[in-house]
Amino acid sequence: MAFPDWNPEHDAFRATVRRFTEQEIRPNVDRWREQGFPDELFRKAGALGLLGIRFDPKWGGSGLDHWYTVILVEELMRGRDAGATVGLLVQCEMATSVIDAHGSDELRREWLVPAIRGERIAALGVTEPGGGSDVAALTTSARREGDEYVIRGGKIFITNGARADFVTLAARTGDSGAGGVSMLVVPTDRPGFEVGRRLRKLDLHSSDTAELFFDDVRIPARYRIGEEGSGFRYIMRAFQSERLVLSTMVNALCRDVIGETLAYLSERTAFGRKLASMQVWRHRMADCLTDLEASELLAYRAADRLVAKDPRAEVSVSMAKLYAAEMVKRVVPECAQAFGGYGFMEENYVARCSQGVQNWGVGAGTSEMMREILAKRCIDPRG
Ligand SMILES: Cc1cc2nc3c(=O)[nH]c(=O)nc-3n(C[C@H](O)[C@H](O)[C@H](O)COP(=O)(O)OP(=O)(O)OC[C@H]3O[C@@H](n4cnc5c(N)ncnc54)[C@H](O)[C@@H]3O)c2cc1C
């Protein structure tokens, strides 16, 4: 049996996303690299039902599973704008899945429904200037005052941060440590909320990445998502989908880059021969294809276990994220080298991809954190 075992429904969904990517993303990437992608993209994706594929149909979602998330990411990445893909996936997975899973019906109606339609833009605020890996140590506080929370602190590296209508925020409502963290919906039109620097990145140019400040921002207590003190647990659960998304993005990027490189090797001649006939390039590309295949299979295995709610899903997701983040650092520079001087020119897609390889081992949990999780889950320190 083929793995994944794609069925006609998967194929139909893939065709829908492919059309969307070809019409709405691919023709615009050069402009968006300079200007950022427009807010309108959220509305267009929402109108097509792409922003709530795993969410409850009661709120406008499609009630589908992680396989559809994989397809969505694979097809969006064909647009060659990883920044737009990240922006959309923050909207439909990273910043909203916790509201779908744990929010009250009132919260879902007010924030999830318009986010699924692409009418309100969402950001996820976890990382702080003082650190991102150690989520349990975050210091942004949400102090309870009567029927309100008063929020004070700052976040950094927040995707969609400069344009968000609301931030799904991790804040400290209790004592130090994981048990004192809660998740809150914070509308960005409240007094005391401010967007700081729009950070310039080495890649993903079309997405916005911002510093956010909260200076005694008041929100109603009913904007808390789920139980007080359960935020850390919610974030860790949501990270599983985020990490699958990131792994899939990397794999799709590498498949595209390898395809582009193979085409170039078949065209380009040196010393009277096609590069594709030279054993060194044939072997290097064989290595790249093998590395990619391994990475894809790990990600598909992770999706399979997430869908099956298999307790080993976290191990598979962490392996998939770790492997993809390291694989891209081997594969993309190797491919860029095949282009010679063109592999250093901004006009060349493969060259541009090689600028950002480091990033994939950072977002949604660093490679070191993936190794920590795997060591904890798989290695008994007593031997
Ligand atoms: C493009 C981009 C978009 C992002 N979007 C968002 C977003 O939308 N929302 C959001 O909340 N965050 C976002 N982030 C932040 C991202 O999640 C963090 O950068 C990441 O979690 C790492 O946190 P940090 O940068 O503070 O590094 P730190 O936690 O300070 O770590 C620094 C280094 O030390 C290593 N390290 C830390 N602890 C250990 C340990 N115990 N053992 C070994 N090594 C360790 C890390 O792996 C890393 O290499 C984004 C980041 C990027 C680059």
Short mmCIF file of C-alpha atoms and ligand atoms in Angstrom, two decimals:
data_model
loop_
_atom_site.label_atom_id
_atom_site.label_comp_id
_atom_site.label_asym_id
_atom_site.label_seq_id
_atom_site.Cartn_x
_atom_site.Cartn_y
_atom_site.Cartn_z
CA MET A 1 0.00 0.00 0.00
CA ALA A 2 1.23 3.48 -0.84
CA PHE A 3 2.12 5.73 2.09
CA PRO A 4 0.46 8.17 2.47
CA ASP A 5 -2.61 6.54 1.07
CA TRP A 6 -4.06 9.61 -0.67
CA ASN A 7 -7.72 9.21 -1.64
CA PRO A 8 -9.88 11.16 -4.15
CA GLU A 9 -10.98 13.64 -1.44
CA HIS A 10 -7.34 14.43 -0.69
CA ASP A 11 -6.67 14.84 -4.41
CA ALA A 12 -9.62 17.20 -4.83
CA PHE A 13 -8.47 19.32 -1.88
CA ARG A 14 -4.93 19.37 -3.30
CA ALA A 15 -6.25 20.59 -6.65
CA THR A 16 -8.17 23.41 -4.93
CA VAL A 17 -5.12 24.62 -3.01
CA ARG A 18 -2.92 24.28 -6.09
CA ARG A 19 -5.24 26.55 -8.08
CA PHE A 20 -5.30 29.07 -5.25
CA THR A 21 -1.50 29.08 -5.10
CA GLU A 22 -1.11 29.43 -8.86
CA GLN A 23 -3.59 32.31 -9.05
CA GLU A 24 -3.05 34.20 -5.81
CA ILE A 25 0.53 33.59 -4.68
CA ARG A 26 2.97 32.58 -7.40
CA PRO A 27 2.43 35.63 -9.70
CA ASN A 28 3.03 38.06 -6.81
CA VAL A 29 6.10 36.77 -5.03
CA ASP A 30 8.61 39.28 -6.39
CA ARG A 31 6.42 42.21 -5.35
CA TRP A 32 5.57 40.69 -1.99
CA ARG A 33 9.25 40.10 -1.23
CA GLU A 34 9.62 43.90 -1.22
CA GLN A 35 6.22 44.97 0.17
CA GLY A 36 4.97 42.04 2.21
CA PHE A 37 1.91 40.01 1.26
CA PRO A 38 -1.42 41.86 1.56
CA ASP A 39 -4.07 41.28 4.26
CA GLU A 40 -6.42 40.45 1.42
CA LEU A 41 -4.71 37.04 1.11
CA PHE A 42 -6.26 35.98 4.42
CA ARG A 43 -9.74 36.87 3.16
CA LYS A 44 -9.19 35.02 -0.12
CA ALA A 45 -7.90 31.91 1.67
CA GLY A 46 -10.78 32.14 4.16
CA ALA A 47 -13.38 32.40 1.41
CA LEU A 48 -12.05 29.13 -0.02
CA GLY A 49 -12.24 27.37 3.36
CA LEU A 50 -8.46 27.04 3.75
CA LEU A 51 -8.19 28.67 7.18
CA GLY A 52 -10.16 26.24 9.31
CA ILE A 53 -9.58 22.84 7.81
CA ARG A 54 -9.12 21.02 11.15
CA PHE A 55 -11.67 23.08 13.08
CA ASP A 56 -15.22 22.23 14.09
CA PRO A 57 -17.74 22.86 11.26
CA LYS A 58 -19.94 24.52 13.90
CA TRP A 59 -17.52 27.48 13.75
CA GLY A 60 -17.00 27.42 10.00
CA GLY A 61 -14.21 24.86 9.94
CA SER A 62 -14.09 21.71 7.80
CA GLY A 63 -13.56 19.12 10.55
CA LEU A 64 -10.73 17.42 8.62
CA ASP A 65 -7.44 16.03 9.91
CA HIS A 66 -3.69 16.63 9.79
CA TRP A 67 -3.35 14.98 6.38
CA TYR A 68 -5.21 17.96 4.94
CA THR A 69 -2.86 20.31 6.79
CA VAL A 70 0.03 18.49 5.12
CA ILE A 71 -1.58 18.91 1.70
CA LEU A 72 -2.34 22.58 2.37
CA VAL A 73 1.30 23.27 3.26
CA GLU A 74 2.74 21.24 0.37
CA GLU A 75 0.57 23.09 -2.13
CA LEU A 76 1.03 26.59 -0.67
CA MET A 77 4.80 26.07 -0.81
CA ARG A 78 4.57 25.59 -4.57
CA GLY A 79 3.93 29.34 -4.63
CA ARG A 80 7.60 29.84 -3.66
CA ASP A 81 6.72 32.31 -0.95
CA ALA A 82 7.47 30.68 2.37
CA GLY A 83 6.65 33.99 4.11
CA ALA A 84 3.06 33.92 2.87
CA THR A 85 2.76 30.24 3.81
CA VAL A 86 3.99 30.99 7.34
CA GLY A 87 1.57 33.93 7.67
CA LEU A 88 -1.40 31.81 6.59
CA LEU A 89 -0.42 28.85 8.76
CA VAL A 90 -0.01 31.03 11.83
CA GLN A 91 -3.56 32.18 11.14
CA CYS A 92 -5.12 28.76 10.64
CA GLU A 93 -3.07 26.53 12.95
CA MET A 94 -0.69 28.19 15.35
CA ALA A 95 -2.70 31.13 16.72
CA THR A 96 -6.19 29.68 16.53
CA SER A 97 -6.02 25.93 17.24
CA VAL A 98 -5.90 26.59 20.98
CA ILE A 99 -9.13 28.66 20.76
CA ASP A 100 -10.79 25.86 18.79
CA ALA A 101 -9.61 23.24 21.26
CA HIS A 102 -10.06 25.02 24.61
CA GLY A 103 -11.92 28.32 24.13
CA SER A 104 -15.46 29.01 25.31
CA ASP A 105 -18.20 29.12 22.67
CA GLU A 106 -18.35 32.88 23.19
CA LEU A 107 -14.63 33.21 22.39
CA ARG A 108 -14.94 30.94 19.40
CA ARG A 109 -17.85 32.97 18.03
CA GLU A 110 -16.07 36.28 18.54
CA TRP A 111 -12.52 35.38 17.42
CA LEU A 112 -12.33 31.95 15.80
CA VAL A 113 -15.21 32.39 13.35
CA PRO A 114 -13.84 35.62 11.77
CA ALA A 115 -10.30 34.17 11.80
CA ILE A 116 -11.51 31.15 9.82
CA ARG A 117 -13.13 33.54 7.34
CA GLY A 118 -9.90 35.53 7.11
CA GLU A 119 -11.70 38.64 8.31
CA ARG A 120 -9.65 38.99 11.50
CA ILE A 121 -5.92 38.36 11.51
CA ALA A 122 -4.34 36.35 14.30
CA ALA A 123 -0.85 36.19 15.79
CA LEU A 124 0.61 33.87 18.44
CA GLY A 125 2.57 35.60 21.20
CA VAL A 126 4.78 33.22 23.15
CA THR A 127 8.44 34.22 22.66
CA GLU A 128 9.85 37.08 24.74
CA PRO A 129 13.04 39.13 24.44
CA GLY A 130 14.39 37.19 27.44
CA GLY A 131 13.93 33.79 25.76
CA GLY A 132 11.69 31.54 23.72
CA SER A 133 12.80 27.97 24.33
CA ASP A 134 12.03 28.00 28.05
CA VAL A 135 8.30 28.75 27.73
CA ALA A 136 7.68 28.03 31.41
CA ALA A 137 9.92 30.98 32.32
CA LEU A 138 7.98 33.66 30.43
CA THR A 139 7.47 36.90 32.34
CA THR A 140 4.69 38.85 30.55
CA SER A 141 2.08 39.10 33.29
CA ALA A 142 -1.72 39.09 33.28
CA ARG A 143 -2.86 40.38 36.68
CA ARG A 144 -6.47 39.72 37.63
CA GLU A 145 -8.40 42.86 38.66
CA GLY A 146 -12.09 42.13 39.18
CA ASP A 147 -13.52 41.02 35.86
CA GLU A 148 -10.43 41.98 33.92
CA TYR A 149 -6.85 40.93 33.27
CA VAL A 150 -4.23 43.67 33.11
CA ILE A 151 -1.36 42.68 30.82
CA ARG A 152 2.16 43.96 31.06
CA GLY A 153 5.26 42.83 29.20
CA GLY A 154 6.64 42.28 25.73
CA LYS A 155 6.91 39.67 22.99
CA ILE A 156 9.35 39.33 20.11
CA PHE A 157 9.64 37.63 16.70
CA ILE A 158 5.83 37.54 16.39
CA THR A 159 4.64 36.51 12.92
CA ASN A 160 1.64 38.59 11.71
CA GLY A 161 2.37 40.76 14.76
CA ALA A 162 2.27 44.13 13.01
CA ARG A 163 -1.06 43.49 11.30
CA ALA A 164 -2.88 41.23 13.76
CA ASP A 165 -6.37 42.08 15.01
CA PHE A 166 -5.75 39.86 18.00
CA VAL A 167 -2.90 38.03 19.68
CA THR A 168 -3.29 34.61 21.23
CA LEU A 169 -1.03 35.42 24.12
CA ALA A 170 0.84 33.30 26.64
CA ALA A 171 1.07 35.23 29.90
CA ARG A 172 1.81 34.62 33.55
CA THR A 173 -1.32 34.58 35.68
CA GLY A 174 0.22 32.69 38.58
CA ASP A 175 3.43 31.63 40.28
CA SER A 176 6.70 30.96 38.48
CA GLY A 177 6.93 27.83 36.34
CA ALA A 178 4.71 26.05 33.84
CA GLY A 179 1.64 25.97 36.12
CA GLY A 180 1.45 29.78 36.22
CA VAL A 181 0.98 30.26 32.46
CA SER A 182 -2.40 30.99 30.84
CA MET A 183 -3.52 31.70 27.28
CA LEU A 184 -5.54 34.83 26.53
CA VAL A 185 -7.06 36.52 23.51
CA VAL A 186 -5.78 40.10 23.38
CA PRO A 187 -7.40 42.45 20.83
CA THR A 188 -4.79 44.81 19.40
CA ASP A 189 -7.07 47.88 19.47
CA ARG A 190 -6.85 48.14 23.26
CA PRO A 191 -5.10 51.11 24.90
CA GLY A 192 -1.57 50.19 25.99
CA PHE A 193 -0.92 47.78 23.10
CA GLU A 194 1.87 48.83 20.80
CA VAL A 195 3.73 47.31 17.88
CA GLY A 196 7.47 47.96 18.25
CA ARG A 197 10.04 47.26 15.55
CA ARG A 198 9.10 45.39 12.40
CA LEU A 199 12.09 43.09 12.31
CA ARG A 200 14.03 42.65 9.08
CA LYS A 201 14.76 38.99 8.35
CA LEU A 202 17.23 37.15 6.15
CA ASP A 203 14.40 35.14 4.58
CA LEU A 204 10.57 34.90 4.65
CA HIS A 205 10.61 38.56 3.56
CA SER A 206 6.92 38.79 2.73
CA SER A 207 5.78 37.89 6.29
CA ASP A 208 5.79 40.47 9.05
CA THR A 209 7.68 39.73 12.23
CA ALA A 210 7.32 42.21 15.05
CA GLU A 211 8.03 43.21 18.60
CA LEU A 212 4.88 43.70 20.67
CA PHE A 213 4.47 45.70 23.87
CA PHE A 214 1.71 45.48 26.47
CA ASP A 215 1.57 48.42 28.85
CA ASP A 216 -1.28 47.65 31.27
CA VAL A 217 -3.57 46.41 28.50
CA ARG A 218 -6.98 45.57 29.96
CA ILE A 219 -9.04 42.68 28.62
CA PRO A 220 -12.19 41.05 30.03
CA ALA A 221 -11.50 37.91 32.07
CA ARG A 222 -13.77 35.98 29.69
CA TYR A 223 -11.00 36.37 27.04
CA ARG A 224 -8.96 33.73 28.87
CA ILE A 225 -8.74 30.54 26.81
CA GLY A 226 -9.67 27.49 28.86
CA GLU A 227 -8.51 27.08 32.44
CA GLU A 228 -6.23 29.43 34.29
CA GLY A 229 -2.77 27.88 34.68
CA SER A 230 -3.23 25.40 31.81
CA GLY A 231 -1.60 27.54 29.13
CA PHE A 232 1.72 25.71 29.12
CA ARG A 233 -0.05 22.41 28.49
CA TYR A 234 -2.14 23.94 25.70
CA ILE A 235 0.95 25.42 24.01
CA MET A 236 2.87 22.15 24.15
CA ARG A 237 -0.07 20.33 22.56
CA ALA A 238 -0.44 22.97 19.84
CA PHE A 239 3.31 22.78 19.13
CA GLN A 240 2.78 19.29 17.69
CA SER A 241 0.81 20.63 14.72
CA GLU A 242 3.13 23.63 14.37
CA ARG A 243 6.14 21.35 14.15
CA LEU A 244 4.44 19.13 11.58
CA VAL A 245 3.70 22.28 9.56
CA LEU A 246 7.32 23.45 9.74
CA SER A 247 8.66 19.99 8.78
CA THR A 248 6.30 19.85 5.82
CA MET A 249 7.28 23.35 4.71
CA VAL A 250 10.95 22.38 4.73
CA ASN A 251 10.34 19.16 2.84
CA ALA A 252 8.25 20.92 0.19
CA LEU A 253 10.90 23.61 -0.18
CA CYS A 254 13.64 21.02 -0.61
CA ARG A 255 11.65 19.01 -3.17
CA ASP A 256 11.21 22.19 -5.22
CA VAL A 257 14.87 23.18 -4.86
CA ILE A 258 16.08 19.71 -5.86
CA GLY A 259 13.74 19.71 -8.88
CA GLU A 260 15.06 23.10 -9.99
CA THR A 261 18.64 21.90 -9.54
CA LEU A 262 18.13 18.68 -11.48
CA ALA A 263 16.69 20.72 -14.36
CA TYR A 264 19.73 23.02 -14.30
CA LEU A 265 22.19 20.11 -14.19
CA SER A 266 20.51 18.69 -17.32
CA GLU A 267 20.93 21.98 -19.20
CA ARG A 268 24.28 23.32 -18.09
CA THR A 269 27.46 22.16 -19.78
CA ALA A 270 31.07 22.45 -18.59
CA PHE A 271 34.13 21.00 -20.32
CA GLY A 272 31.84 19.89 -23.15
CA ARG A 273 29.59 17.76 -20.93
CA LYS A 274 26.27 18.17 -19.18
CA LEU A 275 26.74 18.63 -15.46
CA ALA A 276 24.08 15.93 -15.03
CA SER A 277 26.47 13.42 -16.62
CA MET A 278 29.22 14.03 -14.05
CA GLN A 279 29.39 11.43 -11.35
CA VAL A 280 30.06 13.93 -8.59
CA TRP A 281 26.78 15.73 -9.26
CA ARG A 282 24.85 12.53 -9.84
CA HIS A 283 26.01 11.22 -6.46
CA ARG A 284 25.38 14.49 -4.66
CA MET A 285 21.84 14.66 -5.99
CA ALA A 286 21.28 11.00 -5.11
CA ASP A 287 22.27 11.90 -1.54
CA CYS A 288 19.93 14.91 -1.54
CA LEU A 289 17.00 12.82 -2.80
CA THR A 290 17.65 10.14 -0.18
CA ASP A 291 17.89 12.72 2.59
CA LEU A 292 14.63 14.33 1.46
CA GLU A 293 12.81 11.02 1.19
CA ALA A 294 13.80 10.14 4.77
CA SER A 295 12.61 13.54 5.97
CA GLU A 296 9.27 13.26 4.16
CA LEU A 297 8.65 9.79 5.53
CA LEU A 298 9.31 11.02 9.07
CA ALA A 299 6.83 13.87 8.59
CA TYR A 300 4.21 11.56 7.08
CA ARG A 301 4.70 9.14 9.98
CA ALA A 302 4.21 12.07 12.38
CA ALA A 303 0.99 13.07 10.59
CA ASP A 304 -0.22 9.47 10.68
CA ARG A 305 0.35 9.24 14.45
CA LEU A 306 -1.25 12.64 15.11
CA VAL A 307 -4.35 11.58 13.17
CA ALA A 308 -4.45 8.25 15.04
CA LYS A 309 -3.93 10.09 18.38
CA ASP A 310 -1.06 7.67 18.95
CA PRO A 311 0.89 8.50 22.15
CA ARG A 312 4.11 8.17 20.14
CA ALA A 313 3.11 11.19 18.01
CA GLU A 314 5.25 13.62 20.00
CA VAL A 315 8.36 11.52 19.38
CA SER A 316 7.59 11.28 15.65
CA VAL A 317 6.84 15.01 15.39
CA SER A 318 10.07 15.94 17.19
CA MET A 319 12.11 13.59 14.97
CA ALA A 320 10.44 14.96 11.83
CA LYS A 321 11.10 18.58 12.85
CA LEU A 322 14.70 17.87 13.89
CA TYR A 323 15.50 15.88 10.76
CA ALA A 324 13.92 18.39 8.37
CA ALA A 325 15.68 21.34 10.02
CA GLU A 326 19.07 19.64 9.69
CA MET A 327 18.37 18.16 6.24
CA VAL A 328 17.64 21.56 4.70
CA LYS A 329 21.08 22.77 5.83
CA ARG A 330 22.69 19.93 3.88
CA VAL A 331 20.49 19.91 0.79
CA VAL A 332 19.92 23.56 -0.12
CA PRO A 333 23.55 24.78 -0.01
CA GLU A 334 24.55 21.67 -2.00
CA CYS A 335 21.96 22.57 -4.65
CA ALA A 336 23.01 26.24 -4.69
CA GLN A 337 26.59 25.12 -5.38
CA ALA A 338 25.40 23.39 -8.56
CA PHE A 339 24.40 26.80 -9.95
CA GLY A 340 27.93 28.20 -9.66
CA GLY A 341 27.79 32.02 -9.69
CA TYR A 342 24.04 32.02 -10.21
CA GLY A 343 23.79 30.20 -6.89
CA PHE A 344 24.83 33.46 -5.24
CA MET A 345 22.50 35.77 -7.15
CA GLU A 346 19.32 37.09 -5.56
CA GLU A 347 17.38 36.52 -8.79
CA ASN A 348 17.94 32.78 -8.38
CA TYR A 349 15.30 30.97 -6.27
CA VAL A 350 17.69 28.30 -5.01
CA ALA A 351 20.21 30.98 -3.99
CA ARG A 352 17.51 32.85 -2.08
CA CYS A 353 16.45 29.66 -0.28
CA SER A 354 20.04 29.08 0.80
CA GLN A 355 19.96 32.42 2.69
CA GLY A 356 17.40 31.19 5.15
CA VAL A 357 18.40 27.60 5.93
CA GLN A 358 19.34 28.39 9.54
CA ASN A 359 15.82 29.64 10.32
CA TRP A 360 14.18 26.24 10.06
CA GLY A 361 16.05 24.97 13.09
CA VAL A 362 14.70 27.83 15.25
CA GLY A 363 10.96 28.51 14.77
CA ALA A 364 8.40 26.33 16.58
CA GLY A 365 11.13 24.91 18.80
CA THR A 366 14.83 24.74 18.07
CA SER A 367 16.73 21.63 17.02
CA GLU A 368 18.30 21.56 20.49
CA MET A 369 14.81 21.50 22.04
CA MET A 370 13.78 18.67 19.70
CA ARG A 371 16.83 16.69 20.89
CA GLU A 372 15.92 17.45 24.51
CA ILE A 373 12.38 16.10 23.98
CA LEU A 374 13.68 12.99 22.23
CA ALA A 375 16.32 12.35 24.87
CA LYS A 376 13.69 12.69 27.62
CA ARG A 377 11.20 10.42 25.86
CA CYS A 378 13.55 7.80 24.43
CA ILE A 379 16.62 7.55 26.64
CA ASP A 380 16.54 6.31 30.21
CA PRO A 381 19.32 8.17 32.09
CA ARG A 382 19.83 5.10 34.31
CA GLY A 383 20.92 3.16 31.22
C1 LIG B 1 10.96 33.72 11.47
C2 LIG B 1 10.52 33.48 12.87
C3 LIG B 1 9.18 33.56 13.19
C4 LIG B 1 8.76 33.37 14.52
N1 LIG B 1 7.42 33.50 14.82
C5 LIG B 1 7.02 33.40 16.12
C6 LIG B 1 5.65 33.63 16.48
O1 LIG B 1 4.80 33.88 15.64
N2 LIG B 1 5.31 33.57 17.79
C7 LIG B 1 6.23 33.30 18.78
O2 LIG B 1 5.86 33.25 19.95
N3 LIG B 1 7.53 33.07 18.46
C8 LIG B 1 7.95 33.14 17.17
N4 LIG B 1 9.27 32.92 16.83
C9 LIG B 1 10.24 32.70 17.90
C10 LIG B 1 10.78 31.27 17.98
O3 LIG B 1 9.80 30.39 18.43
C11 LIG B 1 11.99 31.36 18.95
O4 LIG B 1 13.02 32.10 18.30
C12 LIG B 1 12.51 29.99 19.37
O5 LIG B 1 11.57 29.34 20.17
C13 LIG B 1 13.83 30.11 20.14
O6 LIG B 1 13.76 31.05 21.16
P1 LIG B 1 14.89 32.18 21.28
O7 LIG B 1 15.07 32.82 19.96
O8 LIG B 1 14.53 33.05 22.41
O9 LIG B 1 16.21 31.40 21.62
P2 LIG B 1 16.70 30.93 23.08
O10 LIG B 1 15.63 30.19 23.75
O11 LIG B 1 17.31 32.09 23.77
O12 LIG B 1 17.86 29.91 22.68
C14 LIG B 1 19.11 30.35 22.16
C15 LIG B 1 19.91 29.10 21.77
O13 LIG B 1 20.15 28.30 22.94
C16 LIG B 1 19.66 26.99 22.70
N5 LIG B 1 19.16 26.43 23.96
C17 LIG B 1 18.19 26.94 24.78
N6 LIG B 1 17.98 26.10 25.80
C18 LIG B 1 18.80 25.04 25.62
C19 LIG B 1 19.03 23.82 26.35
N7 LIG B 1 18.34 23.50 27.45
N8 LIG B 1 19.97 22.95 25.87
C20 LIG B 1 20.66 23.24 24.74
N9 LIG B 1 20.49 24.37 24.02
C21 LIG B 1 19.56 25.25 24.45
C22 LIG B 1 18.57 27.13 21.67
O14 LIG B 1 18.30 25.92 21.01
C23 LIG B 1 19.16 28.21 20.78
O15 LIG B 1 20.06 27.63 19.88
C24 LIG B 1 9.71 33.08 15.52
C25 LIG B 1 11.07 32.98 15.18
C26 LIG B 1 11.47 33.17 13.88
C27 LIG B 1 12.94 33.07 13.57
#
